[in-house]
Coordinates of C-alpha atoms in Angstrom, one line a residue:
M1246 CA -0.2 41.4 -16.9
A1247 CA 0.1 41.9 -13.1
T1248 CA 3.0 40.2 -11.4
A1249 CA 2.4 38.1 -8.3
T1250 CA 3.6 39.4 -5.1
K1251 CA 6.2 37.5 -3.0
T1252 CA 4.0 36.9 0.0
L1253 CA 3.8 33.2 -0.7
P1254 CA 6.6 30.7 0.2
P1255 CA 8.4 29.8 -3.0
S1256 CA 6.9 27.0 -5.0
P1257 CA 9.0 24.6 -7.1
V1258 CA 6.7 25.3 -10.0
D1259 CA 7.1 29.1 -9.7
A1260 CA 10.4 29.5 -11.6
T1261 CA 12.4 28.2 -14.5
T1262 CA 14.8 26.4 -12.3
H1263 CA 16.4 23.0 -12.1
G1264 CA 14.7 21.4 -9.1
E1265 CA 16.2 18.6 -7.0
S1266 CA 12.8 17.0 -6.2
V1267 CA 9.1 17.6 -6.7
V1268 CA 6.1 15.9 -5.2
V1269 CA 2.9 15.8 -7.4
R1270 CA -0.4 14.3 -6.4
F1271 CA -3.2 13.6 -8.9
A1272 CA -6.6 13.2 -7.2
G1273 CA -10.1 12.7 -8.5
D1274 CA -13.1 10.5 -8.5
S1275 CA -12.4 6.8 -8.6
G1276 CA -13.6 6.8 -12.2
D1277 CA -11.4 9.7 -13.3
G1278 CA -8.4 7.5 -14.2
M1279 CA -6.0 9.0 -11.6
Q1280 CA -4.1 5.7 -11.2
L1281 CA -3.7 5.5 -15.0
T1282 CA -2.6 9.1 -15.2
G1283 CA -0.1 8.7 -12.3
G1284 CA 1.2 5.5 -13.8
Q1285 CA 1.9 7.0 -17.2
F1286 CA 3.4 10.1 -15.6
T1287 CA 5.7 7.7 -13.7
L1288 CA 6.7 6.1 -16.9
S1289 CA 7.7 9.4 -18.5
T1290 CA 9.6 10.3 -15.3
A1291 CA 11.5 7.1 -15.3
L1292 CA 12.4 7.5 -19.0
A1293 CA 13.7 11.0 -18.1
G1294 CA 16.2 9.4 -15.8
N1295 CA 14.8 10.7 -12.5
D1296 CA 14.8 8.7 -9.3
L1297 CA 11.2 8.3 -8.0
A1298 CA 8.8 6.7 -5.5
T1299 CA 5.1 6.5 -5.9
F1300 CA 2.1 6.1 -3.6
P1301 CA -1.2 4.9 -5.2
D1302 CA -4.1 5.6 -2.8
F1303 CA -7.6 4.5 -3.7
P1304 CA -10.9 3.8 -2.0
A1305 CA -12.0 0.3 -0.8
E1306 CA -15.3 0.4 -2.7
I1307 CA -15.3 -0.9 -6.2
R1308 CA -17.3 2.2 -7.3
A1309 CA -18.1 4.6 -4.6
P1310 CA -20.8 7.2 -5.3
Q1311 CA -19.5 9.7 -7.7
G1312 CA -18.2 13.0 -6.2
T1313 CA -18.2 11.8 -2.6
L1314 CA -15.3 12.2 -0.1
F1315 CA -14.9 8.5 0.4
G1316 CA -14.7 7.9 -3.4
V1317 CA -11.5 9.9 -3.9
S1318 CA -8.7 8.2 -5.7
A1319 CA -5.2 9.7 -5.6
F1320 CA -1.7 8.9 -7.0
Q1321 CA 1.4 10.7 -5.5
I1322 CA 4.8 10.7 -7.1
N1323 CA 8.0 12.1 -5.7
F1324 CA 10.8 12.4 -8.3
G1325 CA 14.1 14.2 -8.5
S1326 CA 17.7 14.4 -9.4
T1327 CA 18.8 13.0 -5.9
Q1328 CA 18.1 9.7 -4.2
I1329 CA 14.4 9.3 -3.5
E1330 CA 13.3 6.9 -0.8
T1331 CA 9.7 7.9 0.0
A1332 CA 6.7 9.2 -1.9
G1333 CA 7.1 12.5 -0.2
D1334 CA 5.7 14.2 2.9
A1335 CA 3.6 17.0 1.3
P1336 CA 2.8 17.6 -2.4
D1337 CA 4.2 20.6 -4.2
V1338 CA 1.4 20.3 -6.8
L1339 CA -2.1 19.0 -6.3
V1340 CA -4.2 18.2 -9.4
A1341 CA -7.8 18.1 -8.1
M1342 CA -10.4 16.9 -10.6
N1343 CA -13.4 17.6 -8.4
P1344 CA -14.4 19.3 -5.1
A1345 CA -14.1 16.1 -3.1
A1346 CA -10.5 15.5 -4.3
L1347 CA -9.7 19.1 -3.3
K1348 CA -11.3 18.7 0.1
V1349 CA -9.6 15.4 1.0
N1350 CA -6.1 16.5 -0.1
V1351 CA -5.6 20.2 0.0
D1352 CA -4.6 20.5 3.6
Q1353 CA -1.6 18.3 2.9
L1354 CA -0.3 20.6 0.1
K1355 CA 2.7 22.7 1.0
P1356 CA 2.1 26.4 1.6
G1357 CA 2.8 28.2 -1.6
G1358 CA 2.1 25.0 -3.6
L1359 CA 0.1 24.9 -6.8
I1360 CA -3.5 23.7 -7.1
I1361 CA -4.7 22.7 -10.5
A1362 CA -8.5 22.4 -10.4
D1363 CA -11.1 21.4 -12.9
E1364 CA -13.4 24.4 -12.5
G1365 CA -16.1 22.7 -14.5
E1366 CA -16.7 20.1 -11.8
F1367 CA -17.3 22.7 -9.1
T1368 CA -21.0 22.7 -9.5
E1369 CA -23.5 23.2 -6.6
R1370 CA -24.3 19.5 -6.6
N1371 CA -20.6 18.4 -6.4
L1372 CA -19.8 21.1 -3.8
A1373 CA -22.6 19.8 -1.6
K1374 CA -21.3 16.2 -2.0
A1375 CA -17.9 17.4 -0.8
K1376 CA -19.6 19.2 2.1
Y1377 CA -18.4 22.7 0.9
D1378 CA -20.7 25.6 2.0
S1379 CA -19.2 27.8 -0.7
N1380 CA -17.0 27.5 -3.8
P1381 CA -13.4 27.3 -2.5
L1382 CA -12.1 28.5 -6.0
K1383 CA -13.9 31.8 -5.4
D1384 CA -14.2 32.4 -1.7
G1385 CA -10.6 33.1 -0.9
S1386 CA -10.1 30.0 1.3
L1387 CA -7.2 28.8 -0.9
A1388 CA -5.3 32.1 -0.5
K1389 CA -2.1 30.4 0.9
W1390 CA -1.7 28.4 -2.2
Q1391 CA -1.3 29.2 -5.9
L1392 CA -4.3 28.4 -8.0
L1393 CA -4.9 27.4 -11.6
A1394 CA -8.6 26.8 -12.1
F1395 CA -10.2 26.2 -15.5
D1396 CA -12.8 24.0 -17.1
I1397 CA -10.8 20.9 -18.0
S1398 CA -14.0 19.1 -19.1
A1399 CA -14.9 21.8 -21.6
L1400 CA -11.4 22.0 -22.9
T1401 CA -11.2 18.2 -23.3
L1402 CA -14.5 18.2 -25.2
E1403 CA -13.3 20.9 -27.5
S1404 CA -10.0 19.1 -28.1
V1405 CA -11.7 15.8 -29.3
K1406 CA -14.7 17.3 -31.0
A1407 CA -13.4 16.4 -34.4
F1408 CA -13.6 12.7 -33.7
G1409 CA -17.3 12.4 -33.3
L1410 CA -17.3 10.8 -29.8
G1411 CA -20.3 10.9 -27.5
N1412 CA -20.1 13.1 -24.5
K1413 CA -19.4 10.3 -22.1
E1414 CA -16.6 8.8 -24.3
A1415 CA -15.1 12.2 -24.9
L1416 CA -14.9 13.0 -21.2
R1417 CA -13.0 9.8 -20.6
C1418 CA -10.1 11.6 -22.4
K1419 CA -10.0 14.1 -19.6
N1420 CA -7.2 12.3 -17.7
M1421 CA -5.1 12.4 -20.9
W1422 CA -5.6 16.2 -21.2
T1423 CA -4.5 16.6 -17.6
L1424 CA -1.5 14.4 -18.2
G1425 CA -0.5 16.5 -21.1
L1426 CA -0.5 19.6 -19.0
A1427 CA 1.6 17.8 -16.3
L1428 CA 4.1 16.6 -19.0
W1429 CA 4.5 20.2 -20.2
M1430 CA 4.9 21.5 -16.6
F1431 CA 7.8 19.2 -15.9
D1432 CA 9.4 19.2 -19.4
R1433 CA 8.5 15.6 -20.2
S1434 CA 8.4 14.0 -23.6
R1435 CA 5.0 13.0 -25.0
A1436 CA 6.4 10.5 -27.4
P1437 CA 6.4 7.4 -25.1
L1438 CA 2.8 8.1 -24.0
I1439 CA 1.7 8.5 -27.6
E1440 CA 3.2 5.2 -28.5
W1441 CA 1.5 3.6 -25.4
L1442 CA -1.9 5.1 -26.5
K1443 CA -1.5 3.7 -30.0
A1444 CA -0.8 0.2 -28.6
K1445 CA -3.6 0.4 -26.0
F1446 CA -6.2 1.4 -28.6
A1447 CA -4.7 -0.5 -31.5
Q1448 CA -8.2 -2.0 -32.2
N1449 CA -9.9 1.5 -32.2
Q1450 CA -8.1 4.1 -34.1
V1451 CA -10.6 6.8 -33.3
L1452 CA -10.1 6.4 -29.5
A1453 CA -6.3 6.4 -30.0
D1454 CA -6.4 9.6 -32.0
A1455 CA -8.9 11.3 -29.6
N1456 CA -6.7 10.5 -26.5
I1457 CA -3.6 11.7 -28.3
A1458 CA -5.4 14.9 -29.3
A1459 CA -6.4 15.5 -25.7
L1460 CA -2.8 14.8 -24.5
N1461 CA -1.5 17.3 -27.1
A1462 CA -4.1 19.9 -26.2
G1463 CA -3.3 19.7 -22.5
H1464 CA 0.4 20.1 -23.3
A1465 CA -0.2 23.1 -25.5
Y1466 CA -2.4 24.7 -22.8
G1467 CA 0.5 24.9 -20.4
E1468 CA 2.2 27.6 -22.5
T1469 CA -0.7 30.0 -22.0
A1470 CA -2.0 29.0 -18.5
E1471 CA -1.8 31.6 -15.7
I1472 CA -1.7 31.0 -12.0
G1473 CA -2.7 33.3 -9.2
G1474 CA -4.0 33.6 -5.7
S1475 CA -6.5 35.7 -3.8
G1476 CA -5.3 39.3 -4.1
L1477 CA -2.0 38.2 -5.6
G1478 CA -2.5 39.0 -9.3
S1479 CA -1.5 36.3 -11.7
H1480 CA 1.4 35.2 -13.8
R1481 CA 2.3 32.7 -16.4
L1482 CA 2.8 29.0 -15.5
R1483 CA 6.4 28.1 -16.0
Q1484 CA 8.2 24.8 -16.7
L1485 CA 10.4 23.1 -14.2
H1486 CA 13.2 20.9 -15.4
V1487 CA 14.4 18.1 -13.0
D1488 CA 17.8 16.7 -14.0
A1489 CA 18.4 13.0 -14.2
V1490 CA 19.8 11.3 -11.2
E1491 CA 23.3 9.9 -11.2
A1492 CA 23.0 6.1 -11.3
E1493 CA 25.2 3.1 -11.8
P1494 CA 25.3 1.9 -15.4
G1495 CA 22.9 -0.9 -16.1
L1496 CA 19.5 -1.9 -17.3
Y1497 CA 16.7 -0.2 -15.3
R1498 CA 12.9 -0.5 -15.2
T1499 CA 10.2 0.6 -12.8
V1500 CA 8.9 -2.1 -10.6
T1501 CA 6.1 -2.5 -8.1
G1502 CA 6.5 -4.7 -5.0
A1503 CA 4.1 -7.2 -6.5
E1504 CA 6.1 -7.4 -9.6
A1505 CA 9.4 -7.7 -7.8
I1506 CA 8.1 -10.4 -5.5
S1507 CA 6.9 -12.4 -8.5
L1508 CA 10.2 -12.0 -10.3
G1509 CA 12.1 -12.9 -7.1
L1510 CA 10.0 -16.1 -6.6
V1511 CA 10.7 -17.2 -10.2
A1512 CA 14.4 -16.4 -9.8
G1513 CA 14.5 -18.3 -6.4
A1514 CA 12.8 -21.4 -8.0
N1515 CA 15.4 -21.2 -10.8
L1516 CA 18.3 -21.0 -8.2
A1517 CA 16.8 -24.0 -6.4
E1518 CA 16.3 -25.8 -9.8
L1519 CA 12.6 -26.4 -9.1
P1520 CA 9.3 -25.9 -10.9
M1521 CA 7.0 -23.5 -9.1
F1522 CA 3.3 -24.0 -8.3
F1523 CA 1.4 -21.0 -7.1
G1524 CA -2.0 -21.5 -5.4
G1525 CA -3.9 -18.3 -4.7
Y1526 CA -7.3 -16.7 -4.1
P1527 CA -8.0 -13.1 -5.1
I1528 CA -7.7 -10.5 -2.2
T1529 CA -6.6 -6.9 -2.1
P1530 CA -3.7 -6.1 -2.2
A1531 CA -2.2 -9.5 -2.8
S1532 CA -4.0 -10.4 -6.1
A1533 CA -1.4 -8.6 -8.2
I1534 CA 1.1 -11.4 -7.5
L1535 CA -1.2 -14.0 -9.0
H1536 CA -1.8 -11.8 -12.0
T1537 CA 1.9 -11.3 -12.5
L1538 CA 2.9 -15.0 -12.1
S1539 CA 0.2 -16.1 -14.5
R1540 CA 2.3 -14.6 -17.3
F1541 CA 5.4 -16.7 -16.5
K1542 CA 4.5 -20.1 -17.8
E1543 CA 7.6 -20.3 -19.9
F1544 CA 9.7 -20.3 -16.7
G1545 CA 8.1 -23.4 -15.2
V1546 CA 5.4 -21.6 -13.2
T1547 CA 2.0 -23.1 -12.8
T1548 CA -0.7 -20.8 -11.3
F1549 CA -4.0 -21.9 -9.9
Q1550 CA -6.8 -19.7 -8.7
A1551 CA -8.5 -21.8 -6.0
E1552 CA -12.1 -21.6 -4.8
D1553 CA -11.0 -20.2 -1.4
E1554 CA -8.0 -19.4 0.7
I1555 CA -7.8 -22.9 2.3
A1556 CA -7.8 -24.6 -1.0
A1557 CA -5.2 -22.2 -2.3
I1558 CA -2.6 -23.0 0.5
A1559 CA -3.5 -26.7 0.5
S1560 CA -2.9 -27.0 -3.2
A1561 CA 0.5 -25.2 -2.8
L1562 CA 1.4 -27.6 0.0
G1563 CA 0.4 -30.6 -2.1
A1564 CA 2.7 -29.3 -4.9
S1565 CA 5.6 -29.1 -2.4
Y1566 CA 4.8 -32.7 -1.3
A1567 CA 5.0 -33.7 -5.0
G1568 CA 8.4 -32.0 -5.5
S1569 CA 7.6 -28.5 -6.7
L1570 CA 8.2 -25.2 -4.9
G1571 CA 4.8 -24.4 -3.4
V1572 CA 3.9 -20.7 -3.1
T1573 CA 0.7 -19.0 -1.9
C1574 CA -0.1 -15.4 -1.0
S1575 CA -2.9 -13.4 0.7
S1576 CA -3.6 -10.5 3.0
G1577 CA -4.5 -10.6 6.7
P1578 CA -8.0 -12.1 6.5
G1579 CA -6.8 -14.8 4.1
I1580 CA -3.7 -15.5 6.1
A1581 CA -6.0 -16.2 9.1
L1582 CA -7.9 -18.8 7.0
K1583 CA -4.6 -20.4 6.0
T1584 CA -3.2 -20.9 9.5
E1585 CA -4.4 -24.6 9.9
A1586 CA -2.6 -25.5 6.6
M1587 CA 0.5 -23.7 7.8
G1588 CA 0.5 -25.9 10.9
L1589 CA 0.2 -28.9 8.5
A1590 CA 3.2 -27.6 6.6
I1591 CA 5.2 -27.2 9.9
M1592 CA 4.2 -30.7 11.0
T1593 CA 5.0 -32.4 7.7
E1594 CA 8.1 -30.2 7.4
L1595 CA 7.7 -29.3 3.7
P1596 CA 8.9 -26.2 2.0
L1597 CA 6.3 -23.5 1.3
V1598 CA 6.5 -19.8 0.7
I1599 CA 3.6 -17.7 2.1
V1600 CA 3.4 -14.1 1.1
N1601 CA 1.4 -11.8 3.3
A1602 CA 0.6 -8.4 1.7
Q1603 CA -0.5 -6.7 4.8
R1604 CA -3.5 -4.3 5.0
G1605 CA -5.4 -2.6 7.8
G1606 CA -7.5 -4.9 10.0
P1607 CA -9.0 -6.5 11.9
S1608 CA -11.5 -8.6 9.9
T1609 CA -11.7 -7.1 6.4
G1610 CA -10.6 -3.8 7.9
L1611 CA -9.1 -1.4 5.4
P1612 CA -8.8 -3.4 2.1
T1613 CA -7.0 -0.7 0.1
K1614 CA -4.9 0.9 2.9
T1615 CA -1.5 0.0 4.3
E1616 CA -0.6 -1.3 7.7
Q1617 CA 2.0 -3.6 9.4
S1618 CA -0.4 -5.2 11.8
D1619 CA 0.2 -8.9 11.0
L1620 CA 3.6 -9.3 12.7
Y1621 CA 2.1 -11.1 15.7
Q1622 CA 0.1 -13.2 13.3
A1623 CA 3.2 -14.1 11.4
V1624 CA 5.5 -15.0 14.3
Y1625 CA 2.9 -16.5 16.7
G1626 CA -0.5 -16.9 15.0
R1627 CA -1.0 -20.6 14.8
N1628 CA -2.3 -23.3 17.2
G1629 CA 0.3 -25.2 19.1
D1630 CA 4.0 -24.3 19.2
A1631 CA 4.4 -23.9 15.5
P1632 CA 7.5 -21.8 14.6
L1633 CA 8.3 -20.7 11.1
P1634 CA 10.8 -18.2 9.7
V1635 CA 9.5 -14.7 9.0
I1636 CA 11.3 -12.1 6.8
A1637 CA 10.2 -8.7 5.6
S1638 CA 10.9 -6.6 2.6
R1639 CA 11.7 -2.9 3.0
S1640 CA 10.8 -1.4 -0.5
A1641 CA 9.3 -2.4 -3.8
A1642 CA 12.7 -3.2 -5.3
D1643 CA 13.9 -5.0 -2.2
C1644 CA 11.0 -7.5 -2.6
F1645 CA 13.0 -9.3 -5.3
D1646 CA 15.9 -10.3 -3.0
V1647 CA 13.7 -11.0 -0.1
A1648 CA 11.6 -13.4 -2.3
I1649 CA 14.8 -15.3 -3.2
E1650 CA 15.8 -15.4 0.4
A1651 CA 12.4 -16.9 1.3
V1652 CA 12.8 -19.6 -1.3
R1653 CA 16.3 -20.4 0.0
I1654 CA 15.3 -20.8 3.6
A1655 CA 12.2 -22.9 2.7
T1656 CA 14.0 -25.3 0.5
Q1657 CA 17.2 -25.6 2.5
Y1658 CA 15.5 -26.1 5.9
M1659 CA 12.4 -27.9 4.8
T1660 CA 10.0 -25.4 6.4
P1661 CA 7.2 -23.0 5.5
V1662 CA 8.4 -19.3 5.4
M1663 CA 6.3 -16.2 5.6
L1664 CA 7.3 -13.1 3.6
L1665 CA 5.8 -9.9 4.9
T1666 CA 5.1 -7.0 2.5
D1667 CA 2.3 -4.5 2.7
G1668 CA -0.2 -2.6 0.6
Y1669 CA 2.1 0.4 0.1
M1670 CA 5.0 -1.7 -1.2
Q1671 CA 2.6 -3.9 -3.3
N1672 CA 1.3 -1.0 -5.3
A1673 CA 4.2 1.5 -5.1
A1674 CA 6.7 1.8 -7.9
E1675 CA 10.4 2.7 -8.0
P1676 CA 13.3 2.3 -10.4
W1677 CA 15.0 -1.1 -10.2
R1678 CA 18.4 -2.0 -11.6
V1679 CA 17.8 -5.4 -13.2
P1680 CA 20.4 -7.6 -11.5
D1681 CA 23.0 -9.9 -13.1
M1682 CA 21.8 -13.3 -11.9
S1683 CA 25.3 -14.7 -12.3
G1684 CA 26.1 -12.9 -9.0
Y1685 CA 23.5 -15.1 -7.1
E1686 CA 24.7 -18.3 -5.6
P1687 CA 22.5 -21.3 -6.6
F1688 CA 21.1 -23.5 -3.9
P1689 CA 19.9 -26.6 -5.8
V1690 CA 17.6 -29.0 -4.1
T1691 CA 18.6 -32.6 -3.7
F1692 CA 15.8 -35.1 -3.5
L1693 CA 16.3 -38.4 -1.7
E1694 CA 16.0 -41.0 -4.5
E1695 CA 17.4 -44.2 -2.9
P1696 CA 17.1 -45.8 0.5
P1697 CA 20.2 -45.1 2.7
A1698 CA 22.3 -48.1 3.7
D1699 CA 21.0 -48.0 7.3
G1700 CA 17.3 -47.8 6.1
F1701 CA 15.0 -45.0 5.2
K1702 CA 13.8 -42.7 7.9
P1703 CA 11.5 -39.9 6.6
Y1704 CA 12.3 -37.7 9.7
A1705 CA 16.0 -38.3 9.8
R1706 CA 17.9 -35.0 10.2
D1707 CA 20.9 -33.4 8.5
A1708 CA 23.2 -30.9 10.1
K1709 CA 20.5 -28.2 9.7
L1710 CA 17.9 -30.4 11.3
A1711 CA 16.1 -30.6 7.9
R1712 CA 14.4 -33.9 7.0
P1713 CA 14.9 -35.4 3.5
W1714 CA 12.6 -34.4 0.6
V1715 CA 11.2 -37.4 -1.1
K1716 CA 9.0 -37.3 -4.2
P1717 CA 5.9 -39.6 -3.8
G1718 CA 6.2 -42.8 -5.7
T1719 CA 10.0 -43.1 -5.4
P1720 CA 10.7 -46.8 -5.1
G1721 CA 11.6 -47.9 -1.6
L1722 CA 10.8 -44.6 0.0
L1723 CA 7.2 -45.0 0.9
H1724 CA 6.3 -43.0 4.1
R1725 CA 3.4 -41.7 6.1
I1726 CA 2.4 -38.0 5.8
G1727 CA -0.2 -36.0 7.7
G1728 CA -0.9 -33.6 10.5
I1729 CA -0.8 -35.9 13.6
E1730 CA 2.4 -35.9 15.6
K1731 CA 5.3 -37.8 14.0
A1732 CA 7.7 -40.2 15.7
Q1733 CA 11.3 -39.2 15.6
G1734 CA 13.0 -40.7 12.6
T1735 CA 10.3 -43.0 11.3
G1736 CA 7.5 -40.4 11.0
N1737 CA 5.0 -42.9 12.3
I1738 CA 2.2 -41.7 14.5
D1739 CA 3.4 -41.2 18.1
Y1740 CA 1.3 -39.5 20.8
S1741 CA 3.8 -40.2 23.6
A1742 CA 4.8 -37.3 25.9
A1743 CA 8.5 -37.8 25.4
N1744 CA 8.2 -37.9 21.6
H1745 CA 6.0 -34.8 21.4
Q1746 CA 8.5 -32.9 23.7
A1747 CA 11.4 -34.0 21.5
M1748 CA 9.7 -33.2 18.2
T1749 CA 8.5 -29.8 19.4
D1750 CA 12.0 -29.0 20.5
T1751 CA 13.4 -30.2 17.3
R1752 CA 11.1 -28.1 15.1
Q1753 CA 11.8 -25.0 17.2
N1754 CA 15.6 -25.6 17.2
K1755 CA 15.5 -26.0 13.4
V1756 CA 14.0 -22.6 12.9
L1757 CA 16.1 -20.9 15.6
G1758 CA 19.2 -22.4 14.0
I1759 CA 18.5 -20.9 10.6
K1760 CA 21.6 -19.0 9.6
V1761 CA 20.7 -15.3 8.8
P1762 CA 23.2 -12.5 8.3
D1763 CA 24.3 -10.4 11.2
Q1764 CA 22.4 -7.2 11.6
E1765 CA 24.2 -4.1 10.1
V1766 CA 23.7 -0.5 11.0
T1767 CA 21.8 0.9 8.0
L1768 CA 22.9 4.5 8.6
G1769 CA 25.2 5.7 11.4
E1770 CA 27.4 3.7 13.7
A1771 CA 27.1 1.0 16.4
G1772 CA 26.6 2.7 19.7
G1773 CA 25.3 6.1 20.5
K1774 CA 22.4 7.9 22.1
L1775 CA 19.5 6.6 19.9
A1776 CA 18.8 3.8 17.5
V1777 CA 15.7 4.0 15.3
V1778 CA 14.8 0.4 14.5
G1779 CA 12.4 -0.4 11.7
W1780 CA 11.2 -3.2 9.6
G1781 CA 9.2 -3.4 6.3
S1782 CA 8.1 -0.3 4.4
T1783 CA 9.0 2.2 7.2
Y1784 CA 12.5 2.1 5.7
G1785 CA 12.2 5.2 3.5
P1786 CA 10.8 7.7 6.1
I1787 CA 13.1 6.4 8.9
H1788 CA 16.2 6.6 6.7
Q1789 CA 15.4 10.2 5.6
A1790 CA 14.5 11.3 9.1
V1791 CA 17.7 9.9 10.6
R1792 CA 19.7 11.4 7.8
R1793 CA 18.2 14.9 8.5
A1794 CA 18.7 14.4 12.2
R1795 CA 22.4 13.5 11.7
R1796 CA 22.9 16.6 9.6
K1797 CA 21.8 18.6 12.7
G1798 CA 24.5 16.8 14.7
L1799 CA 22.2 14.5 16.6
S1800 CA 23.6 11.1 17.8
V1801 CA 21.1 8.8 16.1
S1802 CA 21.4 5.7 13.8
H1803 CA 19.0 3.7 11.7
I1804 CA 18.8 -0.1 12.0
H1805 CA 16.4 -1.9 9.6
V1806 CA 15.6 -5.6 10.3
R1807 CA 14.9 -8.0 7.4
H1808 CA 14.9 -11.3 9.3
I1809 CA 12.1 -10.9 11.9
W1810 CA 12.2 -14.6 13.1
P1811 CA 14.7 -15.8 13.8
L1812 CA 16.3 -12.5 14.6
P1813 CA 20.0 -11.8 13.7
A1814 CA 22.3 -13.3 16.3
N1815 CA 24.1 -10.0 17.0
L1816 CA 20.9 -7.8 17.2
G1817 CA 20.6 -7.9 21.0
E1818 CA 24.1 -6.7 21.7
L1819 CA 23.8 -4.1 19.0
L1820 CA 20.6 -2.6 20.5
K1821 CA 22.2 -2.5 24.0
S1822 CA 25.0 -0.3 22.6
Y1823 CA 22.5 2.6 22.4
G1824 CA 21.1 4.7 25.2
K1825 CA 17.6 4.6 23.7
V1826 CA 15.7 2.6 21.1
L1827 CA 12.7 4.0 19.1
V1828 CA 10.6 1.6 16.9
P1829 CA 8.3 3.3 14.4
E1830 CA 5.6 0.9 13.2
M1831 CA 2.3 1.1 11.3
N1832 CA 0.6 -0.9 14.1
T1833 CA 0.2 -0.5 17.9
G1834 CA 3.7 -1.7 18.8
Q1835 CA 4.2 -5.3 17.7
F1836 CA 7.9 -5.4 16.8
K1837 CA 8.6 -3.2 19.8
T1838 CA 7.1 -5.9 22.0
L1839 CA 9.1 -8.6 20.3
L1840 CA 12.4 -6.7 20.9
R1841 CA 11.5 -6.1 24.5
D1842 CA 10.7 -9.8 25.0
Q1843 CA 13.8 -11.1 23.3
Y1844 CA 16.4 -8.6 24.5
L1845 CA 14.9 -6.9 27.6
V1846 CA 15.6 -3.5 26.0
D1847 CA 13.4 -0.5 26.8
A1848 CA 12.3 0.0 23.2
K1849 CA 9.8 2.9 22.8
P1850 CA 7.1 2.8 20.2
L1851 CA 6.0 5.3 17.6
N1852 CA 2.8 4.0 16.2
K1853 CA 0.5 4.9 13.3
V1854 CA -2.6 3.1 12.1
S1855 CA -4.2 5.6 9.8
G1856 CA -3.8 3.5 6.7
Q1857 CA -1.2 5.9 5.4
P1858 CA 2.6 5.6 5.5
F1859 CA 4.7 7.5 7.9
R1860 CA 5.8 11.0 6.9
I1861 CA 9.4 11.9 7.4
F1862 CA 8.6 14.8 9.7
E1863 CA 6.6 12.5 12.1
I1864 CA 9.7 10.4 12.7
E1865 CA 12.0 13.4 12.8
D1866 CA 9.9 15.0 15.5
A1867 CA 10.0 11.8 17.5
I1868 CA 13.8 11.6 17.2
E1869 CA 14.2 15.1 18.5
G1870 CA 11.7 14.4 21.3
M1871 CA 13.5 11.3 22.4
L1872 CA 16.9 13.0 22.5
A1873 CA 15.5 16.0 24.3
T1874 CA 14.5 13.9 27.4

């Protein structure tokens, strides 16, 4: 067998070495099961003890025309024996199940990386759909990468032939065959996947056995597969073992942002000693929160799928009026529909948690792609002066604590709160150390149950400017509720100029007076040449870029803001301690504008609205460019 020359850059799959981290992307048609394949590979990786981050990326169409460029579905995972904070810049391995998947993804593959392609799908018809003039597996255009091309479809059919499945059913096992090969490549155990398949197809033993056979066949094929490149000869595909990451002792599980928010909301309601009512309406990518919470009935959670977005938030607000924790969620288009009811929550001063899983806009925009373009909407987007607190999670696991914080602020200050997440965090998964809830301080709600000695005033204020929370029907505490301006103290209708001025000021001061932690420097030190300021899911790429820049000796620090409104009290002085401020955002510069407005700092934007998360090198290049001028 000829030995490959060393003209290609080294690939992490080109040696029997213990790698620190590897990025693998599975890509195919939206019906090829790439999300399922990636999800099960993630499970095996987590059980192997690696740190990881994932990035599911799928088309907006429910079922795009098969084999087309806009129907490509992909799942990327970055895993390793070191701390992983992003899904990775460029894949080391690309599994392409058809020409369209190759066309869309190959240019992002690292030079010297490995392409695994289903040769059986590279027919003239499929090549034409992917707009290829010739077959890239044969024309030399993939020479800068290593190539493993074979007919996965035919090999899958052969592996399940004994089970008597029809051709269509048999080919549905193709993703399991591919997963088996990937498990062999990275020295992963098949046992958990086999148990999962047995449970998934418990009602159909034939399908369970066929999928297990396909998994085993793909695994066995790895031992004989050969890779090569144009003019490079070929050599045997070898395994790569990635050691487990050092981690604190404890119970771990993988968690998506949607799961973490759901668990955090339940934990927050428990800390507040309240039942929870969730009113929602299906919308991508927020729907997963409704799906998850619907399984938590035993924790005092009631879920309601409303007929539209307005009914969803109105029902949640009604539940808060009745003495439950009202929660709703949506994405940008649905949040727009909910704004009038948000104003009602602000006017009635009732607690309400509103989760905004951001996606690309405007209008229905990019339903399955990620963006951070709803910050203006969150901070300013209601009629009248209608302030409400806004907080943002930074990662899938962080969504748990941020959800608890949203519940705390809502119930302690009698106000609606908006929690910003996004499509990337909603769907991405990462390891999460299940916390010991005894370390969380409870914040139990106290309802007013008897009239005070000086008489009941529905809009009386405590030290936090919060009004009392009264369950309807409480004897002696009858009061007026609604969206028309309230008189100070009594809550009666009062249109007078002086009262409206006073109530507007009071509502604003209540929100501005919310106690939030002082802003810390996430990486680096206070003061220096450059601060890179982020919020939301830009955390991972910013943190890695700043870390790399500091290793080069550059004076740069990372500041990541959780409390968007009100901002931390010390943030202004902290920002002014740096010579320059850079704000990377997946929008056209919204947080940058907020910082300029509040602190008069010359914050510079780094914007991206492609529907894809930042890559580390994009921020790293911007840091070097800022410090070079």
